[in-house]
Amino acid sequence: MMDEKSVVAEDRSSRFVRLFLTYRLYVLGAASLFVFALVAFAIYRLTAEVRYEEVLAALSATSWSAIALAAVFTGLSFLALVFYDANALDHVGRRIPFPSVAVTAFMAYAVGNTVGFGPLSGGAIRFRAYSRLGLAPGEIARVIAFVTLAFGLGLLSVSALATLAVAPRVAGILGIDAVWLRAIALLVLAALIAVFYAGRNGRPVGIGSLSLRLPDSRTASRQFLVSAFDIAAAASVLYVLLPETHVGWPTFLAIYAVAIGFGVLSHVPAGLGVFEAVIMAGLSNAIGIDQLLGSLVLYRLIYYVLPLLLATILLLITEMRQLALKPGVAEAAQLAGKLAPALISTLSLILGAMLIFSSVVPTPGSDLDFLSTYLPLPIIEGAHFLSSLLGLLLIVAARGLGQRLDGAWWVALAGASVAFAFAFLKAVAVFEAGLLALFIVALLANARAFDRHSSLLRQALGPSWLAAIAVVLVTAALILLFVYRDTEYAHELWWQFEFSQEAPRGLRALLGLAIAASALALFSLLRPAHFRTQGPTPEELDKAVAITLGQDMADANLVRMGDKRLLFSPSGKSYIMYGIHGRSWIALADPIGMEEEFAELVWQFVAAARAGGGRASFYQISPTLLSACADVGLRAFKLGELAIIDLAQFEMKGSRFANLRQSYNRGQRDGLTFAVVPPAEVAAILPDLRAVSDGWLDHHNAKEKTFSLGAFEDAYVLAQPVVVVRLEERIVAFATLMVTDTKAEATVDLMRFAPEAPKGTMDFLFASILEYLRAAGYRRFNLGMAPLSGMARREAAPVWDRVGGTLFEHGERFYNFKGLRAFKSKFHPRWEPRYLAVSNGSGAVLALMDVTFLIGGGVKGVISK
């Protein structure tokens, strides 16, 4: 037992760690925004001699043949990206039909390349898609790790080889000595060769505290070719858009690879600004900045926006009934429909940014002259100003669309429809209107995918979304300053309302955006963040118990403890039981009730947690719930394995259970007897049970647990059957028996024995329970979970699994992991995995900390056992 000062110190340390992990995303978002602001300032200084009209002229000078060639190279690059996933799946030993892989990879990269941050990342799309195709969470994590590592190593290899080949040319452009460039390239290549040589034939490679197992030589060679082809094709997209220049393609490839690398490292969405700054710094001596800016704008549109639009069009095509008649395509079409919310959400974000950017650039003179003939100035001014706010509205709606909220669908549909009309009123923007029309059609065609009944206004934006909005606004400010660089600022500009005065319109739009975005950020950051639901009322508890008795999961009887909050489905026929500690809302096991309502309950629980300022997590869930958790953007981490005994196959007469039979026979020889006490008769033996329980707690220096375990409380013990073991009419061991009316499953909760009970009493108790349940017609027995059991310890496994596997092997001083697994293995059970589903890795750590506190009764309870 620790003293009070130590407990307080541990409590403070825990709070500090929790505080750091809680606000880690805010710190990262602020850092990314700071980097982007510095880059934006650098770009503004680099373009000091460039004018907006010159950039437009450079755009107009780009030939259609160059644009078509850039589109072809974009297609080749995305084809290579599909093979990233194909190689990754081959590496983990899973075969999936190629159309499904192609749809998943294309949409993942179309979204991930464009947005590049958490809620809409390509990794989340892969998890949603591949979990529906039968991959386990660990396998999906390995796929994501493979494609990430493959891109990083491929980028390093290609940039080093290109730099080595054209070092003098690159050195002349960058102003760096060619010898140093070649030395750095050789050092990178040598390091890569050493790593792959050390990891040949599947050997683990240790780099500091990191240990990984690289793919075999055949897979690595194949992936290198894929990566090289991808990066070369992507670089060619921009290269063919550049004006005539003496910069050769190999030289440009080296600069492009470096720019992409810095863009990835900056954590700015899509590397916006960072990539452009590196390219301009590297090529400004060889190409005019105005021409370079025009090429970069086209590159962004072709390589980032075009695939997103094509993915949306493909999504609409998959709605055609004819595809259902083609077996090879039907599965891919169905998968595309499942990924529709993420894709439409990303498109909403892009269109919102487009509306904002268009509000700070001047309207073409011919369009303005045409509008002035038919429309009064107030309508044009109003359409221009409100279009910018509608852009912000679409960005906000994007988050809700990703969560399948019906409110977000209505907001996006209404906002896009109004913006479509304003596109003609403010500038006759046909291209802008066309994109909005495509978005509206996509929303209408996939309306059934947005079936989550939740209020959009209650959804506070997280740090990633706030950072993304800030990046868009900073970019809009940069564009405004660049376009109107020669305009002399004066206070009178704010009040100038004339057809020809474009700068004042842009300033007013940007001011309105800044005010609206600031209000949105304050609402998200300052709203009450610790709303707490109440515990169950007696009526709610009775309702939950009635639902429990009518379904198959015996562990659901833990609801009888009354220590967990309850969330019922709209029909009232299903529920989730959960606890709250800190900001963690932790659902215990799968939902209880009607399986067809489980997915909706998951959404309902996550929405309730977010509305209460908390983070949702699901503890000890089965594989059947992983798909629903993936749909709400949660990641799964394996906790261990659940032992299930098939009672129909259980028979102590065979050799398989010889040891158990010997323990049972020895118990009978020692005078042990077994009995099942129905709930109505438990009150008579309650004092004897309490004496055994108190003796067990004292002997093990333990205290009562809660949440995922039952405690010895009179109402809880009296509500269920109790199995007892007597020695000479005195109770020496007991267990509370949890059953349901369906007789599909049974399990035990409180299992306690007196210190003087004969050796092997618990084996006798379990053998007797199994015999009784088999005779009573029960189908299976739940032996409970073995924590960290079955964790993959291969070097290619996710870090979470490897840490868990190491704890399982060497953590006996903390918990009897191996002993518990060995005890349950005596019954030859079937092992089923159980998972923790949370938003991210740090969320998993926080959730496990909070689960520990819920079970142990707070920090003091955990420390003092």
mmCIF file of C-alpha atoms in Angstrom, residues 545-728:
data_model
loop_
_atom_site.group_PDB
_atom_site.id
_atom_site.type_symbol
_atom_site.label_atom_id
_atom_site.label_comp_id
_atom_site.label_asym_id
_atom_site.label_seq_id
_atom_site.Cartn_x
_atom_site.Cartn_y
_atom_site.Cartn_z
ATOM 1 C CA VAL A 545 -32.522 -6.643 -17.886
ATOM 2 C CA ALA A 546 -35.607 -7.662 -19.898
ATOM 3 C CA ILE A 547 -33.692 -7.086 -23.154
ATOM 4 C CA THR A 548 -30.734 -9.026 -21.759
ATOM 5 C CA LEU A 549 -32.801 -12.102 -20.978
ATOM 6 C CA GLY A 550 -34.104 -12.249 -24.537
ATOM 7 C CA GLN A 551 -30.718 -12.331 -26.303
ATOM 8 C CA ASP A 552 -27.696 -14.646 -26.440
ATOM 9 C CA MET A 553 -24.786 -12.782 -24.757
ATOM 10 C CA ALA A 554 -24.524 -13.905 -21.123
ATOM 11 C CA ASP A 555 -22.015 -11.178 -20.168
ATOM 12 C CA ALA A 556 -24.802 -8.646 -20.706
ATOM 13 C CA ASN A 557 -25.989 -9.556 -17.181
ATOM 14 C CA LEU A 558 -23.284 -7.174 -15.946
ATOM 15 C CA VAL A 559 -25.905 -4.487 -16.502
ATOM 16 C CA ARG A 560 -27.521 -5.714 -13.261
ATOM 17 C CA MET A 561 -24.707 -4.023 -11.316
ATOM 18 C CA GLY A 562 -26.317 -0.664 -12.047
ATOM 19 C CA ASP A 563 -22.906 1.053 -12.166
ATOM 20 C CA LYS A 564 -23.000 1.723 -15.928
ATOM 21 C CA ARG A 565 -24.950 4.268 -17.914
ATOM 22 C CA LEU A 566 -27.382 3.079 -20.570
ATOM 23 C CA LEU A 567 -28.060 4.286 -24.098
ATOM 24 C CA PHE A 568 -31.138 2.770 -25.757
ATOM 25 C CA SER A 569 -31.849 2.544 -29.470
ATOM 26 C CA PRO A 570 -34.755 4.601 -30.854
ATOM 27 C CA SER A 571 -36.954 1.469 -30.799
ATOM 28 C CA GLY A 572 -36.028 0.757 -27.177
ATOM 29 C CA LYS A 573 -35.194 -2.860 -28.073
ATOM 30 C CA SER A 574 -31.394 -2.569 -27.835
ATOM 31 C CA TYR A 575 -28.916 -0.732 -25.639
ATOM 32 C CA ILE A 576 -25.277 0.030 -24.958
ATOM 33 C CA MET A 577 -23.892 0.035 -21.430
ATOM 34 C CA TYR A 578 -20.976 2.374 -20.854
ATOM 35 C CA GLY A 579 -18.934 4.229 -18.290
ATOM 36 C CA ILE A 580 -17.321 7.675 -18.271
ATOM 37 C CA HIS A 581 -13.943 8.559 -16.821
ATOM 38 C CA GLY A 582 -12.180 11.783 -17.716
ATOM 39 C CA ARG A 583 -13.139 12.518 -21.310
ATOM 40 C CA SER A 584 -13.443 8.843 -22.247
ATOM 41 C CA TRP A 585 -16.881 7.408 -22.917
ATOM 42 C CA ILE A 586 -16.255 3.663 -22.845
ATOM 43 C CA ALA A 587 -18.863 1.218 -24.142
ATOM 44 C CA LEU A 588 -18.565 -2.245 -22.617
ATOM 45 C CA ALA A 589 -18.675 -5.055 -25.189
ATOM 46 C CA ASP A 590 -21.059 -5.178 -28.140
ATOM 47 C CA PRO A 591 -24.493 -3.581 -28.016
ATOM 48 C CA ILE A 592 -27.214 -5.753 -26.484
ATOM 49 C CA GLY A 593 -30.451 -6.590 -28.251
ATOM 50 C CA MET A 594 -31.375 -6.694 -31.941
ATOM 51 C CA GLU A 595 -28.316 -7.100 -34.160
ATOM 52 C CA GLU A 596 -29.804 -5.028 -36.987
ATOM 53 C CA GLU A 597 -29.807 -2.006 -34.651
ATOM 54 C CA PHE A 598 -26.163 -2.307 -33.590
ATOM 55 C CA ALA A 599 -24.671 -0.106 -36.339
ATOM 56 C CA GLU A 600 -27.136 2.676 -35.564
ATOM 57 C CA LEU A 601 -26.387 2.381 -31.837
ATOM 58 C CA VAL A 602 -22.665 2.765 -32.540
ATOM 59 C CA TRP A 603 -23.333 6.008 -34.407
ATOM 60 C CA GLN A 604 -25.718 7.120 -31.661
ATOM 61 C CA PHE A 605 -23.133 6.481 -28.950
ATOM 62 C CA VAL A 606 -20.301 8.234 -30.810
ATOM 63 C CA ALA A 607 -22.546 11.243 -31.475
ATOM 64 C CA ALA A 608 -23.562 11.399 -27.799
ATOM 65 C CA ALA A 609 -19.917 11.253 -26.696
ATOM 66 C CA ARG A 610 -18.907 14.024 -29.072
ATOM 67 C CA ALA A 611 -21.872 16.155 -28.038
ATOM 68 C CA GLY A 612 -20.736 15.732 -24.437
ATOM 69 C CA GLY A 613 -17.174 16.800 -25.242
ATOM 70 C CA GLY A 614 -15.847 13.263 -24.874
ATOM 71 C CA ARG A 615 -14.158 10.664 -27.061
ATOM 72 C CA ALA A 616 -15.970 7.414 -27.744
ATOM 73 C CA SER A 617 -14.342 4.014 -27.382
ATOM 74 C CA PHE A 618 -15.578 0.423 -27.397
ATOM 75 C CA TYR A 619 -13.991 -2.055 -24.991
ATOM 76 C CA GLN A 620 -13.900 -5.831 -25.533
ATOM 77 C CA ILE A 621 -15.909 -5.836 -28.746
ATOM 78 C CA SER A 622 -16.214 -8.815 -31.078
ATOM 79 C CA PRO A 623 -15.087 -8.902 -34.739
ATOM 80 C CA THR A 624 -18.721 -8.521 -35.876
ATOM 81 C CA LEU A 625 -18.786 -4.918 -34.610
ATOM 82 C CA LEU A 626 -15.569 -3.827 -36.338
ATOM 83 C CA SER A 627 -17.302 -2.809 -39.558
ATOM 84 C CA ALA A 628 -19.718 -0.508 -37.694
ATOM 85 C CA CYS A 629 -16.817 1.016 -35.747
ATOM 86 C CA ALA A 630 -14.865 1.557 -38.965
ATOM 87 C CA ASP A 631 -17.844 3.427 -40.420
ATOM 88 C CA VAL A 632 -17.610 6.033 -37.644
ATOM 89 C CA GLY A 633 -13.854 6.413 -38.138
ATOM 90 C CA LEU A 634 -12.621 4.311 -35.212
ATOM 91 C CA ARG A 635 -9.551 2.080 -35.332
ATOM 92 C CA ALA A 636 -9.408 -1.337 -33.701
ATOM 93 C CA PHE A 637 -6.624 -2.590 -31.425
ATOM 94 C CA LYS A 638 -6.543 -6.176 -30.271
ATOM 95 C CA LEU A 639 -6.944 -6.712 -26.516
ATOM 96 C CA GLY A 640 -6.729 -10.481 -26.293
ATOM 97 C CA GLU A 641 -8.846 -13.546 -26.910
ATOM 98 C CA LEU A 642 -12.090 -14.861 -25.471
ATOM 99 C CA ALA A 643 -12.320 -18.560 -24.588
ATOM 100 C CA ILE A 644 -15.535 -20.266 -25.734
ATOM 101 C CA ILE A 645 -16.399 -23.888 -24.905
ATOM 102 C CA ASP A 646 -18.780 -25.755 -27.195
ATOM 103 C CA LEU A 647 -20.891 -27.613 -24.633
ATOM 104 C CA ALA A 648 -22.282 -29.991 -27.243
ATOM 105 C CA GLN A 649 -18.738 -31.290 -27.746
ATOM 106 C CA PHE A 650 -17.776 -31.240 -24.069
ATOM 107 C CA GLU A 651 -17.333 -34.730 -22.603
ATOM 108 C CA MET A 652 -15.116 -35.567 -19.621
ATOM 109 C CA LYS A 653 -15.012 -39.278 -20.484
ATOM 110 C CA GLY A 654 -12.488 -38.901 -23.304
ATOM 111 C CA SER A 655 -8.727 -38.535 -23.107
ATOM 112 C CA ARG A 656 -8.961 -34.908 -24.100
ATOM 113 C CA PHE A 657 -10.230 -33.897 -20.665
ATOM 114 C CA ALA A 658 -8.333 -36.506 -18.662
ATOM 115 C CA ASN A 659 -6.684 -33.945 -16.358
ATOM 116 C CA LEU A 660 -9.972 -32.177 -15.720
ATOM 117 C CA ARG A 661 -11.650 -35.513 -15.004
ATOM 118 C CA GLN A 662 -8.927 -36.363 -12.506
ATOM 119 C CA SER A 663 -9.433 -33.035 -10.705
ATOM 120 C CA TYR A 664 -13.187 -33.636 -10.646
ATOM 121 C CA ASN A 665 -12.780 -37.170 -9.254
ATOM 122 C CA ARG A 666 -10.233 -35.996 -6.677
ATOM 123 C CA GLY A 667 -12.669 -33.313 -5.536
ATOM 124 C CA GLN A 668 -15.373 -35.920 -5.044
ATOM 125 C CA ARG A 669 -12.960 -38.101 -3.050
ATOM 126 C CA ASP A 670 -12.123 -35.070 -0.893
ATOM 127 C CA GLY A 671 -15.807 -34.714 -0.062
ATOM 128 C CA LEU A 672 -16.647 -31.755 -2.315
ATOM 129 C CA THR A 673 -20.240 -31.431 -3.492
ATOM 130 C CA PHE A 674 -21.732 -29.159 -6.121
ATOM 131 C CA ALA A 675 -25.122 -27.446 -6.151
ATOM 132 C CA VAL A 676 -26.958 -24.792 -8.145
ATOM 133 C CA VAL A 677 -28.929 -22.350 -6.001
ATOM 134 C CA PRO A 678 -31.754 -20.542 -7.867
ATOM 135 C CA PRO A 679 -32.157 -16.786 -7.275
ATOM 136 C CA ALA A 680 -35.136 -17.245 -4.965
ATOM 137 C CA GLU A 681 -33.025 -19.314 -2.535
ATOM 138 C CA VAL A 682 -29.803 -17.280 -2.608
ATOM 139 C CA ALA A 683 -30.894 -14.994 0.242
ATOM 140 C CA ALA A 684 -30.721 -17.912 2.685
ATOM 141 C CA ILE A 685 -27.023 -18.529 1.994
ATOM 142 C CA LEU A 686 -26.006 -14.885 1.428
ATOM 143 C CA PRO A 687 -24.123 -14.571 4.787
ATOM 144 C CA ASP A 688 -22.089 -17.688 3.976
ATOM 145 C CA LEU A 689 -21.271 -16.353 0.510
ATOM 146 C CA ARG A 690 -20.179 -13.031 1.972
ATOM 147 C CA ALA A 691 -17.864 -14.787 4.442
ATOM 148 C CA VAL A 692 -16.200 -16.689 1.567
ATOM 149 C CA SER A 693 -15.936 -13.475 -0.496
ATOM 150 C CA ASP A 694 -14.400 -11.452 2.346
ATOM 151 C CA GLY A 695 -11.907 -14.214 3.064
ATOM 152 C CA TRP A 696 -10.919 -14.382 -0.606
ATOM 153 C CA LEU A 697 -10.417 -10.591 -0.809
ATOM 154 C CA ASP A 698 -8.314 -10.545 2.379
ATOM 155 C CA HIS A 699 -6.227 -13.507 1.258
ATOM 156 C CA HIS A 700 -5.461 -11.870 -2.114
ATOM 157 C CA ASN A 701 -5.106 -8.346 -0.659
ATOM 158 C CA ALA A 702 -7.647 -7.196 -3.238
ATOM 159 C CA LYS A 703 -10.655 -4.893 -3.409
ATOM 160 C CA GLU A 704 -13.902 -5.101 -5.315
ATOM 161 C CA LYS A 705 -13.814 -4.243 -9.011
ATOM 162 C CA THR A 706 -16.535 -2.724 -11.152
ATOM 163 C CA PHE A 707 -17.463 -1.905 -14.768
ATOM 164 C CA SER A 708 -16.321 -5.047 -16.656
ATOM 165 C CA LEU A 709 -16.480 -7.176 -13.500
ATOM 166 C CA GLY A 710 -19.156 -7.696 -10.912
ATOM 167 C CA ALA A 711 -18.758 -6.854 -7.235
ATOM 168 C CA PHE A 712 -20.229 -8.620 -4.220
ATOM 169 C CA GLU A 713 -23.283 -6.481 -3.716
ATOM 170 C CA ASP A 714 -26.420 -7.984 -2.253
ATOM 171 C CA ALA A 715 -28.811 -6.921 -5.034
ATOM 172 C CA TYR A 716 -26.417 -8.164 -7.731
ATOM 173 C CA VAL A 717 -25.784 -11.558 -6.132
ATOM 174 C CA LEU A 718 -29.468 -12.100 -5.293
ATOM 175 C CA ALA A 719 -30.567 -11.475 -8.884
ATOM 176 C CA GLN A 720 -28.785 -14.499 -10.405
ATOM 177 C CA PRO A 721 -28.289 -18.221 -9.840
ATOM 178 C CA VAL A 722 -25.287 -19.102 -7.706
ATOM 179 C CA VAL A 723 -23.280 -22.315 -7.971
ATOM 180 C CA VAL A 724 -21.660 -23.442 -4.728
ATOM 181 C CA VAL A 725 -19.115 -26.054 -3.646
ATOM 182 C CA ARG A 726 -19.537 -27.448 -0.141
ATOM 183 C CA LEU A 727 -17.146 -29.371 2.057
ATOM 184 C CA GLU A 728 -18.956 -31.123 4.898
#
